[in-house]
């Protein structure tokens, strides 16, 4: 048995870690996981309030999903994407039962980013138009096409981009681009959708892509009118509406999909992450009947070797059954109030918390330098040194056995949906205490 230090060295010597410089990295060596905890080689048991990367909704290791993968591996591991299989049919059927009405045909992809790219490709094929409208505070994935649609600073090192992306300002009430507040505003953000589309020429726009509730850009919920207005403008100009639910899908927000909170059904839904609760890599694009019908007579000009991989589909089918049988979507809705109340109490107690937001089990604290001016705690897109204080909070929490995800000024609380209430409170107690310590 190689000792833990040497194993981490092997990881560092021969593999590259994402989103970070490699020098000085000390990744935890994970040896096992169950429900909301993972255990490292040093024996530390860590409460994971990030659900891996916001993907392990059913838990970090679910025996039923693991067993479904094993069973599929014993039966049929390899099937080419042009073949029909039992698991492909059954998984499509199970997904169709939970996705918004009318979105019951699926193109399987390898993950979230390529689900977004395929949604964009499909929109272009169906409409014969090229432009894509996307929001500024958005993230759609790390591949080049998905990153082109992304509006946040993760795109910056890869400029220049395709010229066909059009930016939409965000309905982000805490930092309203129109400097108004929800109670006294005439919804310029909703008018702005129409103005932008009119200015660009609606007949050149294939699709608008939005996260119904943004993920890593801070879980801000648009005003109630925003999505219906977007839907109405898209319909009027025959522009397709793509909802990126890679992060919000499969129960995270207390509904199966976050678009359900808006009363709007998109034409395409990009899925990933919790489609297998992280147990195997998979993504999907769900499409409406109208979109699907286009491909009755036109070829779907795309494909990847591992599309509809049986092992990943077995994980997806088992995952849906687990989420259903354990009632985890309603559990996320039921725990929203507990989480929101605790986060709001932290907002009241700590001057560095500007706003607490929460939908289902997707909570975020937005940190500020000054509560009154709302000056961001660290400048957006600032260098690594400026982000150090937030990283320090996360590191101290990790030392206490509580893992949180942070990005820019956000500290996220997004545990697996199966979290026990006492574990949730224990994690929140630790966050509360660390926020109270001087930085
Ligand atoms: N879309 C959203 C909203 C995401 O949050 C992410 C990843 O964080 C993606 C797409 C890309 O998914 P993946 O990293 O699985 O490719």
Short mmCIF file of C-alpha atoms and ligand atoms in Angstrom, two decimals:
data_model
loop_
_atom_site.label_atom_id
_atom_site.label_comp_id
_atom_site.label_asym_id
_atom_site.label_seq_id
_atom_site.Cartn_x
_atom_site.Cartn_y
_atom_site.Cartn_z
CA UNK A 1 0.00 0.00 0.00
CA UNK A 2 1.47 3.36 -1.04
CA UNK A 3 1.44 5.89 1.79
CA UNK A 4 -1.04 8.80 1.51
CA UNK A 5 1.65 11.44 0.96
CA UNK A 6 3.08 9.54 -2.00
CA UNK A 7 -0.38 9.05 -3.48
CA UNK A 8 -1.06 12.79 -3.39
CA UNK A 9 2.39 13.30 -4.97
CA UNK A 10 1.44 10.88 -7.76
CA UNK A 11 -1.73 12.90 -8.36
CA UNK A 12 0.26 16.13 -8.53
CA UNK A 13 3.10 14.67 -10.59
CA UNK A 14 0.95 13.12 -13.30
CA UNK A 15 -2.39 14.91 -13.33
CA UNK A 16 -3.50 18.51 -13.59
CA UNK A 17 -6.09 20.02 -11.23
CA UNK A 18 -8.64 22.44 -12.66
CA UNK A 19 -9.33 26.11 -11.87
CA UNK A 20 -6.06 26.53 -9.96
CA UNK A 21 -2.33 27.00 -10.34
CA UNK A 22 -0.62 23.72 -9.60
CA UNK A 23 2.21 24.87 -7.34
CA UNK A 24 1.62 24.46 -3.63
CA UNK A 25 -1.59 22.46 -4.01
CA UNK A 26 -2.62 20.16 -1.16
CA UNK A 27 -5.72 18.32 -2.38
CA UNK A 28 -7.42 16.14 0.24
CA UNK A 29 -6.89 12.43 -0.45
CA UNK A 30 -10.43 11.08 -0.37
CA UNK A 31 -10.84 7.42 0.44
CA UNK A 32 -14.58 6.98 0.98
CA UNK A 33 -17.89 8.82 1.13
CA UNK A 34 -21.45 8.27 2.29
CA UNK A 35 -24.47 10.56 2.28
CA UNK A 36 -23.19 14.05 3.25
CA UNK A 37 -19.67 13.19 4.40
CA UNK A 38 -16.42 12.18 2.81
CA UNK A 39 -13.44 10.72 4.64
CA UNK A 40 -9.81 11.49 3.89
CA UNK A 41 -6.77 9.24 4.25
CA UNK A 42 -5.89 11.01 7.49
CA UNK A 43 -9.23 9.92 8.90
CA UNK A 44 -10.86 13.35 8.80
CA UNK A 45 -14.62 13.08 8.24
CA UNK A 46 -15.79 16.13 6.31
CA UNK A 47 -19.34 17.45 6.04
CA UNK A 48 -19.70 18.44 2.38
CA UNK A 49 -21.91 21.54 2.10
CA UNK A 50 -21.06 21.81 -1.59
CA UNK A 51 -22.37 18.37 -2.65
CA UNK A 52 -19.11 17.76 -4.51
CA UNK A 53 -19.48 20.36 -7.23
CA UNK A 54 -23.21 20.99 -6.65
CA UNK A 55 -23.89 17.60 -8.18
CA UNK A 56 -24.27 14.95 -5.46
CA UNK A 57 -27.95 15.68 -4.74
CA UNK A 58 -28.73 12.09 -3.73
CA UNK A 59 -25.60 11.94 -1.57
CA UNK A 60 -21.88 11.47 -2.11
CA UNK A 61 -22.13 7.72 -2.47
CA UNK A 62 -25.51 6.11 -2.85
CA UNK A 63 -25.47 2.31 -2.62
CA UNK A 64 -28.46 1.92 -4.98
CA UNK A 65 -26.80 4.03 -7.68
CA UNK A 66 -23.47 2.25 -7.21
CA UNK A 67 -25.23 -1.11 -7.47
CA UNK A 68 -27.11 -0.05 -10.64
CA UNK A 69 -23.78 0.90 -12.21
CA UNK A 70 -22.28 -2.45 -11.20
CA UNK A 71 -25.29 -4.37 -12.52
CA UNK A 72 -25.16 -2.51 -15.85
CA UNK A 73 -21.41 -3.18 -16.06
CA UNK A 74 -22.05 -6.90 -15.63
CA UNK A 75 -24.77 -6.85 -18.31
CA UNK A 76 -23.69 -4.43 -21.06
CA UNK A 77 -20.89 -1.88 -20.77
CA UNK A 78 -20.39 -0.84 -24.36
CA UNK A 79 -23.02 0.27 -26.85
CA UNK A 80 -22.39 2.54 -29.82
CA UNK A 81 -24.46 5.72 -29.93
CA UNK A 82 -26.41 4.47 -32.98
CA UNK A 83 -27.66 1.43 -31.04
CA UNK A 84 -30.87 1.13 -29.04
CA UNK A 85 -30.50 -0.36 -25.57
CA UNK A 86 -32.88 -1.23 -22.76
CA UNK A 87 -31.21 1.24 -20.39
CA UNK A 88 -31.43 4.05 -22.95
CA UNK A 89 -35.18 3.56 -23.40
CA UNK A 90 -35.88 3.22 -19.68
CA UNK A 91 -33.79 6.25 -18.74
CA UNK A 92 -35.45 8.43 -21.36
CA UNK A 93 -38.85 7.34 -20.06
CA UNK A 94 -37.90 8.07 -16.41
CA UNK A 95 -36.55 11.51 -17.30
CA UNK A 96 -39.65 12.32 -19.37
CA UNK A 97 -41.76 11.69 -16.28
CA UNK A 98 -40.01 14.44 -14.30
CA UNK A 99 -39.01 17.11 -16.84
CA UNK A 100 -41.43 19.99 -17.54
CA UNK A 101 -44.43 18.99 -19.66
CA UNK A 102 -43.65 18.72 -23.35
CA UNK A 103 -39.89 18.31 -22.88
CA UNK A 104 -39.69 14.59 -23.22
CA UNK A 105 -37.07 13.85 -25.87
CA UNK A 106 -33.42 13.75 -24.81
CA UNK A 107 -30.08 14.02 -26.49
CA UNK A 108 -27.54 12.49 -24.12
CA UNK A 109 -24.21 14.25 -23.76
CA UNK A 110 -21.09 13.71 -21.69
CA UNK A 111 -21.61 16.52 -19.16
CA UNK A 112 -23.08 19.96 -18.58
CA UNK A 113 -20.89 22.09 -20.84
CA UNK A 114 -21.51 19.97 -23.92
CA UNK A 115 -25.21 19.84 -23.08
CA UNK A 116 -25.17 23.65 -23.36
CA UNK A 117 -23.19 23.49 -26.60
CA UNK A 118 -25.59 20.96 -28.06
CA UNK A 119 -28.56 23.06 -27.04
CA UNK A 120 -26.98 25.97 -28.94
CA UNK A 121 -26.21 23.78 -31.96
CA UNK A 122 -29.77 22.45 -31.99
CA UNK A 123 -31.18 25.99 -31.76
CA UNK A 124 -29.09 27.04 -34.74
CA UNK A 125 -30.09 23.98 -36.76
CA UNK A 126 -33.78 24.43 -36.03
CA UNK A 127 -34.00 28.19 -36.60
CA UNK A 128 -31.31 28.64 -39.27
CA UNK A 129 -30.21 31.70 -37.28
CA UNK A 130 -26.88 32.29 -35.63
CA UNK A 131 -26.99 34.73 -32.69
CA UNK A 132 -27.34 33.63 -29.08
CA UNK A 133 -28.43 36.02 -26.35
CA UNK A 134 -26.91 35.30 -22.93
CA UNK A 135 -26.69 37.05 -19.59
CA UNK A 136 -23.69 38.86 -18.16
CA UNK A 137 -23.55 37.16 -14.76
CA UNK A 138 -23.70 33.66 -16.13
CA UNK A 139 -21.68 30.48 -16.35
CA UNK A 140 -22.43 27.79 -18.90
CA UNK A 141 -19.37 25.52 -18.79
CA UNK A 142 -15.65 25.34 -19.51
CA UNK A 143 -15.58 24.15 -23.13
CA UNK A 144 -15.04 26.86 -25.70
CA UNK A 145 -18.61 27.10 -26.98
CA UNK A 146 -20.15 27.07 -23.49
CA UNK A 147 -17.54 29.56 -22.31
CA UNK A 148 -18.42 31.86 -25.21
CA UNK A 149 -21.98 32.03 -23.85
CA UNK A 150 -20.66 32.51 -20.30
CA UNK A 151 -20.63 36.13 -19.16
CA UNK A 152 -18.49 36.01 -16.01
CA UNK A 153 -14.73 36.47 -15.80
CA UNK A 154 -13.93 32.79 -16.36
CA UNK A 155 -14.13 33.61 -20.06
CA UNK A 156 -11.56 36.40 -19.96
CA UNK A 157 -8.31 34.47 -20.69
CA UNK A 158 -9.80 33.04 -23.88
CA UNK A 159 -10.81 36.20 -25.76
CA UNK A 160 -11.57 36.84 -28.60
CA UNK A 161 -14.87 34.99 -28.96
CA UNK A 162 -17.38 34.24 -31.65
CA UNK A 163 -19.08 37.52 -32.49
CA UNK A 164 -22.53 35.97 -32.36
CA UNK A 165 -23.08 36.22 -28.59
CA UNK A 166 -25.26 39.13 -27.46
CA UNK A 167 -25.24 40.16 -23.80
CA UNK A 168 -28.26 40.80 -21.63
CA UNK A 169 -28.01 42.71 -18.33
CA UNK A 170 -29.01 40.74 -15.27
CA UNK A 171 -32.22 40.99 -13.24
CA UNK A 172 -30.02 41.05 -10.13
CA UNK A 173 -31.96 43.08 -7.60
CA UNK A 174 -29.21 43.31 -4.96
CA UNK A 175 -26.91 44.97 -7.52
CA UNK A 176 -29.48 46.30 -9.94
CA UNK A 177 -27.84 47.54 -13.17
CA UNK A 178 -30.57 50.25 -13.29
CA UNK A 179 -29.93 51.28 -9.71
CA UNK A 180 -33.48 50.74 -8.60
CA UNK A 181 -35.00 48.48 -5.94
CA UNK A 182 -37.64 45.78 -6.37
CA UNK A 183 -40.39 47.61 -4.43
CA UNK A 184 -40.22 50.86 -6.40
CA UNK A 185 -39.10 49.74 -9.81
CA UNK A 186 -40.87 49.61 -13.17
CA UNK A 187 -38.93 46.51 -14.21
CA UNK A 188 -36.48 48.07 -16.68
CA UNK A 189 -34.74 44.67 -16.68
CA UNK A 190 -37.79 43.16 -18.38
CA UNK A 191 -38.01 46.01 -20.94
CA UNK A 192 -34.32 45.56 -21.59
CA UNK A 193 -34.94 42.03 -22.93
CA UNK A 194 -37.17 43.44 -25.64
CA UNK A 195 -34.90 46.41 -26.41
CA UNK A 196 -31.86 44.18 -26.78
CA UNK A 197 -33.60 41.72 -29.06
CA UNK A 198 -35.13 44.48 -31.20
CA UNK A 199 -31.76 46.21 -31.51
CA UNK A 200 -29.97 43.01 -32.57
CA UNK A 201 -32.61 42.08 -35.11
CA UNK A 202 -34.90 39.29 -33.90
CA UNK A 203 -34.66 37.37 -37.15
CA UNK A 204 -30.92 36.87 -36.59
CA UNK A 205 -31.36 35.38 -33.09
CA UNK A 206 -31.55 31.62 -32.69
CA UNK A 207 -31.94 31.42 -28.93
CA UNK A 208 -31.74 33.09 -25.57
CA UNK A 209 -29.93 31.04 -22.93
CA UNK A 210 -30.44 31.70 -19.22
CA UNK A 211 -30.01 29.97 -15.91
CA UNK A 212 -33.53 30.38 -14.45
CA UNK A 213 -31.79 30.84 -11.10
CA UNK A 214 -28.10 31.53 -11.63
CA UNK A 215 -25.76 28.99 -10.11
CA UNK A 216 -22.23 30.05 -9.28
CA UNK A 217 -23.07 33.69 -10.03
CA UNK A 218 -24.99 33.92 -6.82
CA UNK A 219 -28.47 32.33 -6.79
CA UNK A 220 -30.32 35.61 -7.38
CA UNK A 221 -33.96 35.18 -8.32
CA UNK A 222 -35.25 37.47 -11.08
CA UNK A 223 -38.43 39.49 -10.40
CA UNK A 224 -41.55 37.41 -11.02
CA UNK A 225 -42.30 39.08 -14.39
CA UNK A 226 -38.88 38.52 -15.87
CA UNK A 227 -39.09 34.95 -17.19
CA UNK A 228 -42.69 35.23 -18.48
CA UNK A 229 -41.70 38.41 -20.34
CA UNK A 230 -38.66 36.66 -21.80
CA UNK A 231 -40.86 33.76 -22.89
CA UNK A 232 -43.35 36.13 -24.50
CA UNK A 233 -40.67 38.06 -26.43
CA UNK A 234 -39.06 34.81 -27.60
CA UNK A 235 -42.42 33.44 -28.77
CA UNK A 236 -43.25 36.62 -30.64
CA UNK A 237 -40.02 36.40 -32.64
CA UNK A 238 -39.79 32.61 -32.90
CA UNK A 239 -36.60 32.62 -30.84
CA UNK A 240 -35.93 29.47 -28.83
CA UNK A 241 -35.55 29.67 -25.06
CA UNK A 242 -32.81 27.50 -23.56
CA UNK A 243 -32.79 27.03 -19.79
CA UNK A 244 -29.44 25.95 -18.42
CA UNK A 245 -30.43 23.77 -15.48
CA UNK A 246 -27.11 22.00 -15.20
CA UNK A 247 -26.69 23.21 -11.63
CA UNK A 248 -30.29 23.81 -10.57
CA UNK A 249 -31.84 20.61 -11.93
CA UNK A 250 -32.86 17.44 -10.09
CA UNK A 251 -34.28 18.98 -6.95
CA UNK A 252 -31.65 21.47 -5.85
CA UNK A 253 -34.16 24.34 -5.63
CA UNK A 254 -36.99 22.34 -4.09
CA UNK A 255 -38.59 21.58 -7.45
CA UNK A 256 -37.34 19.08 -9.98
CA UNK A 257 -36.25 22.03 -12.15
CA UNK A 258 -35.83 25.70 -11.26
CA UNK A 259 -37.87 26.86 -14.26
CA UNK A 260 -40.90 25.39 -12.47
CA UNK A 261 -40.68 28.31 -10.03
CA UNK A 262 -41.17 30.73 -12.93
CA UNK A 263 -44.24 29.23 -14.59
CA UNK A 264 -42.34 29.24 -17.88
CA UNK A 265 -41.50 26.19 -19.96
CA UNK A 266 -38.37 26.55 -22.09
CA UNK A 267 -37.90 24.94 -25.52
CA UNK A 268 -34.67 23.29 -24.50
CA UNK A 269 -33.31 22.31 -21.13
CA UNK A 270 -29.57 21.72 -20.62
CA UNK A 271 -28.93 19.14 -17.90
CA UNK A 272 -25.90 17.64 -16.18
CA UNK A 273 -24.34 17.41 -12.72
CA UNK A 274 -27.07 15.87 -10.51
CA UNK A 275 -28.52 13.88 -13.42
CA UNK A 276 -26.43 11.06 -11.91
CA UNK A 277 -25.78 12.80 -8.56
CA UNK A 278 -22.14 12.74 -9.66
CA UNK A 279 -21.91 8.95 -9.78
CA UNK A 280 -21.01 8.93 -13.51
CA UNK A 281 -20.38 11.64 -16.11
CA UNK A 282 -23.52 12.49 -18.09
CA UNK A 283 -25.45 15.43 -19.47
CA UNK A 284 -28.57 15.78 -21.58
CA UNK A 285 -30.55 18.23 -23.64
CA UNK A 286 -34.30 17.90 -23.23
CA UNK A 287 -36.20 19.28 -26.24
CA UNK A 288 -39.77 20.23 -26.96
CA UNK A 289 -41.90 18.37 -29.46
CA UNK A 290 -41.59 21.27 -31.92
CA UNK A 291 -37.80 21.10 -31.76
CA UNK A 292 -37.76 17.31 -31.92
CA UNK A 293 -40.06 17.31 -34.97
CA UNK A 294 -37.55 19.38 -36.93
CA UNK A 295 -35.24 16.39 -36.86
CA UNK A 296 -37.86 14.04 -38.29
CA UNK A 297 -36.76 15.17 -41.72
CA UNK A 298 -33.44 16.92 -41.03
CA UNK A 299 -30.33 15.14 -39.79
CA UNK A 300 -29.22 15.90 -36.26
CA UNK A 301 -25.72 16.90 -37.29
CA UNK A 302 -23.85 16.05 -34.11
CA UNK A 303 -22.66 13.09 -32.10
CA UNK A 304 -19.99 11.87 -29.77
CA UNK A 305 -18.53 8.43 -29.25
CA UNK A 306 -19.83 8.03 -25.73
CA UNK A 307 -23.31 9.49 -26.27
CA UNK A 308 -25.91 7.47 -24.30
CA UNK A 309 -23.27 5.40 -22.54
CA UNK A 310 -24.99 2.50 -20.74
CA UNK A 311 -23.05 2.89 -17.47
CA UNK A 312 -23.86 6.60 -17.18
CA UNK A 313 -27.50 5.96 -18.08
CA UNK A 314 -27.78 3.27 -15.42
CA UNK A 315 -26.55 5.82 -12.89
CA UNK A 316 -29.09 8.38 -14.15
CA UNK A 317 -32.03 5.99 -13.96
CA UNK A 318 -31.11 4.83 -10.45
CA UNK A 319 -30.59 8.44 -9.40
CA UNK A 320 -34.08 9.48 -10.49
CA UNK A 321 -35.54 6.50 -8.64
CA UNK A 322 -33.60 7.41 -5.48
CA UNK A 323 -34.65 11.07 -5.62
CA UNK A 324 -38.27 9.92 -6.03
CA UNK A 325 -38.35 7.10 -3.49
CA UNK A 326 -36.55 9.09 -0.79
CA UNK A 327 -38.65 12.21 -1.44
CA UNK A 328 -35.51 14.33 -1.75
CA UNK A 329 -37.01 17.07 -3.92
CA UNK A 330 -39.74 17.82 -1.39
CA UNK A 331 -37.12 17.51 1.34
CA UNK A 332 -35.11 20.31 -0.31
CA UNK A 333 -38.26 22.45 -0.37
CA UNK A 334 -39.04 21.62 3.25
CA UNK A 335 -35.55 22.56 4.45
CA UNK A 336 -35.50 25.89 2.57
CA UNK A 337 -37.00 27.81 5.46
CA UNK A 338 -34.53 26.38 7.98
CA UNK A 339 -31.56 27.25 5.77
CA UNK A 340 -32.86 30.70 4.82
CA UNK A 341 -33.64 31.60 8.43
CA UNK A 342 -30.14 30.65 9.55
CA UNK A 343 -28.49 32.52 6.64
CA UNK A 344 -30.60 35.63 7.34
CA UNK A 345 -29.59 35.50 10.99
CA UNK A 346 -25.96 35.56 9.84
CA UNK A 347 -26.75 38.54 7.62
CA UNK A 348 -28.17 40.35 10.64
CA UNK A 349 -25.21 39.43 12.85
CA UNK A 350 -22.19 39.89 10.59
CA UNK A 351 -21.43 43.15 8.82
CA UNK A 352 -19.57 41.30 6.06
CA UNK A 353 -22.76 39.53 4.94
CA UNK A 354 -24.47 41.81 2.43
CA UNK A 355 -27.33 39.54 1.48
CA UNK A 356 -28.47 35.99 2.24
CA UNK A 357 -30.39 34.20 -0.50
CA UNK A 358 -31.78 30.71 -0.66
CA UNK A 359 -34.00 28.61 -2.92
CA UNK A 360 -34.57 25.04 -1.78
CA UNK A 361 -31.21 23.78 -0.59
CA UNK A 362 -29.30 26.30 -2.63
CA UNK A 363 -28.13 28.99 -0.24
CA UNK A 364 -25.62 31.75 -0.66
CA UNK A 365 -24.11 34.49 1.46
CA UNK A 366 -22.90 37.46 -0.57
CA UNK A 367 -20.00 39.05 1.31
CA UNK A 368 -19.36 42.79 1.26
CA UNK A 369 -16.83 45.23 2.68
CA UNK A 370 -19.56 47.57 3.72
CA UNK A 371 -23.18 46.64 4.28
CA UNK A 372 -24.51 50.12 3.49
CA UNK A 373 -22.55 50.81 0.31
CA UNK A 374 -22.65 47.12 -0.77
CA UNK A 375 -19.02 47.44 -1.80
CA UNK A 376 -17.97 43.90 -2.79
CA UNK A 377 -15.75 42.09 -0.31
CA UNK A 378 -13.30 41.36 -3.11
CA UNK A 379 -13.36 43.07 -6.51
CA UNK A 380 -15.03 40.97 -9.22
CA UNK A 381 -12.43 39.25 -11.36
CA UNK A 382 -9.75 40.42 -8.90
CA UNK A 383 -6.48 38.54 -8.52
CA UNK A 384 -5.89 35.53 -6.28
CA UNK A 385 -4.51 37.72 -3.48
CA UNK A 386 -7.68 39.80 -3.25
CA UNK A 387 -9.77 36.63 -2.91
CA UNK A 388 -7.57 35.40 -0.05
CA UNK A 389 -9.90 36.38 2.85
CA UNK A 390 -12.77 34.31 1.47
CA UNK A 391 -10.46 31.41 0.74
CA UNK A 392 -9.22 31.77 4.33
CA UNK A 393 -12.75 31.33 5.70
CA UNK A 394 -13.19 28.23 3.55
CA UNK A 395 -9.80 26.85 4.66
CA UNK A 396 -10.62 27.36 8.34
CA UNK A 397 -13.95 25.61 7.84
CA UNK A 398 -12.20 22.75 6.06
CA UNK A 399 -9.88 22.45 9.06
CA UNK A 400 -13.00 22.03 11.21
CA UNK A 401 -14.37 19.33 8.91
CA UNK A 402 -16.86 21.47 6.99
CA UNK A 403 -16.42 21.86 3.25
CA UNK A 404 -17.96 24.89 1.53
CA UNK A 405 -17.67 26.20 -1.99
CA UNK A 406 -16.70 29.85 -2.46
CA UNK A 407 -16.40 31.94 -5.57
CA UNK A 408 -15.85 35.65 -5.94
CA UNK A 409 -17.91 37.10 -3.02
CA UNK A 410 -20.16 34.12 -2.59
CA UNK A 411 -20.10 31.49 0.10
CA UNK A 412 -22.45 28.71 -0.94
CA UNK A 413 -24.41 26.29 1.24
CA UNK A 414 -25.67 23.53 -1.03
CA UNK A 415 -25.57 20.20 0.79
CA UNK A 416 -26.80 16.87 -0.56
CA UNK A 417 -30.59 16.87 -0.36
CA UNK A 418 -30.48 13.93 2.06
CA UNK A 419 -28.73 16.00 4.75
CA UNK A 420 -29.93 15.44 8.30
CA UNK A 421 -31.14 18.61 9.99
CA UNK A 422 -28.62 18.29 12.83
CA UNK A 423 -25.77 18.07 10.29
CA UNK A 424 -27.09 21.14 8.49
CA UNK A 425 -27.20 23.07 11.76
CA UNK A 426 -23.71 21.88 12.74
CA UNK A 427 -22.32 23.11 9.41
CA UNK A 428 -24.13 26.43 9.72
CA UNK A 429 -22.90 26.87 13.31
CA UNK A 430 -19.34 26.49 12.04
CA UNK A 431 -19.90 29.06 9.24
CA UNK A 432 -21.52 31.48 11.68
CA UNK A 433 -18.55 31.23 14.05
CA UNK A 434 -15.96 31.64 11.33
CA UNK A 435 -17.71 34.72 9.93
CA UNK A 436 -17.49 36.20 13.40
CA UNK A 437 -13.73 35.77 13.59
CA UNK A 438 -11.52 38.60 12.37
CA UNK A 439 -9.99 38.08 8.94
N1 LIG B 1 -24.07 25.29 -16.66
C1 LIG B 1 -24.05 25.68 -15.37
C2 LIG B 1 -25.14 26.58 -14.86
C3 LIG B 1 -23.03 25.25 -14.51
O1 LIG B 1 -23.02 25.65 -13.22
C4 LIG B 1 -22.03 24.38 -15.02
C5 LIG B 1 -20.94 23.93 -14.16
O2 LIG B 1 -20.73 24.38 -13.06
C6 LIG B 1 -22.09 24.00 -16.37
C7 LIG B 1 -23.12 24.46 -17.16
C8 LIG B 1 -21.05 23.09 -16.93
O3 LIG B 1 -21.18 21.79 -16.42
P1 LIG B 1 -19.95 20.81 -16.42
O4 LIG B 1 -18.88 21.44 -15.58
O5 LIG B 1 -20.48 19.56 -15.83
O6 LIG B 1 -19.52 20.65 -17.83
#
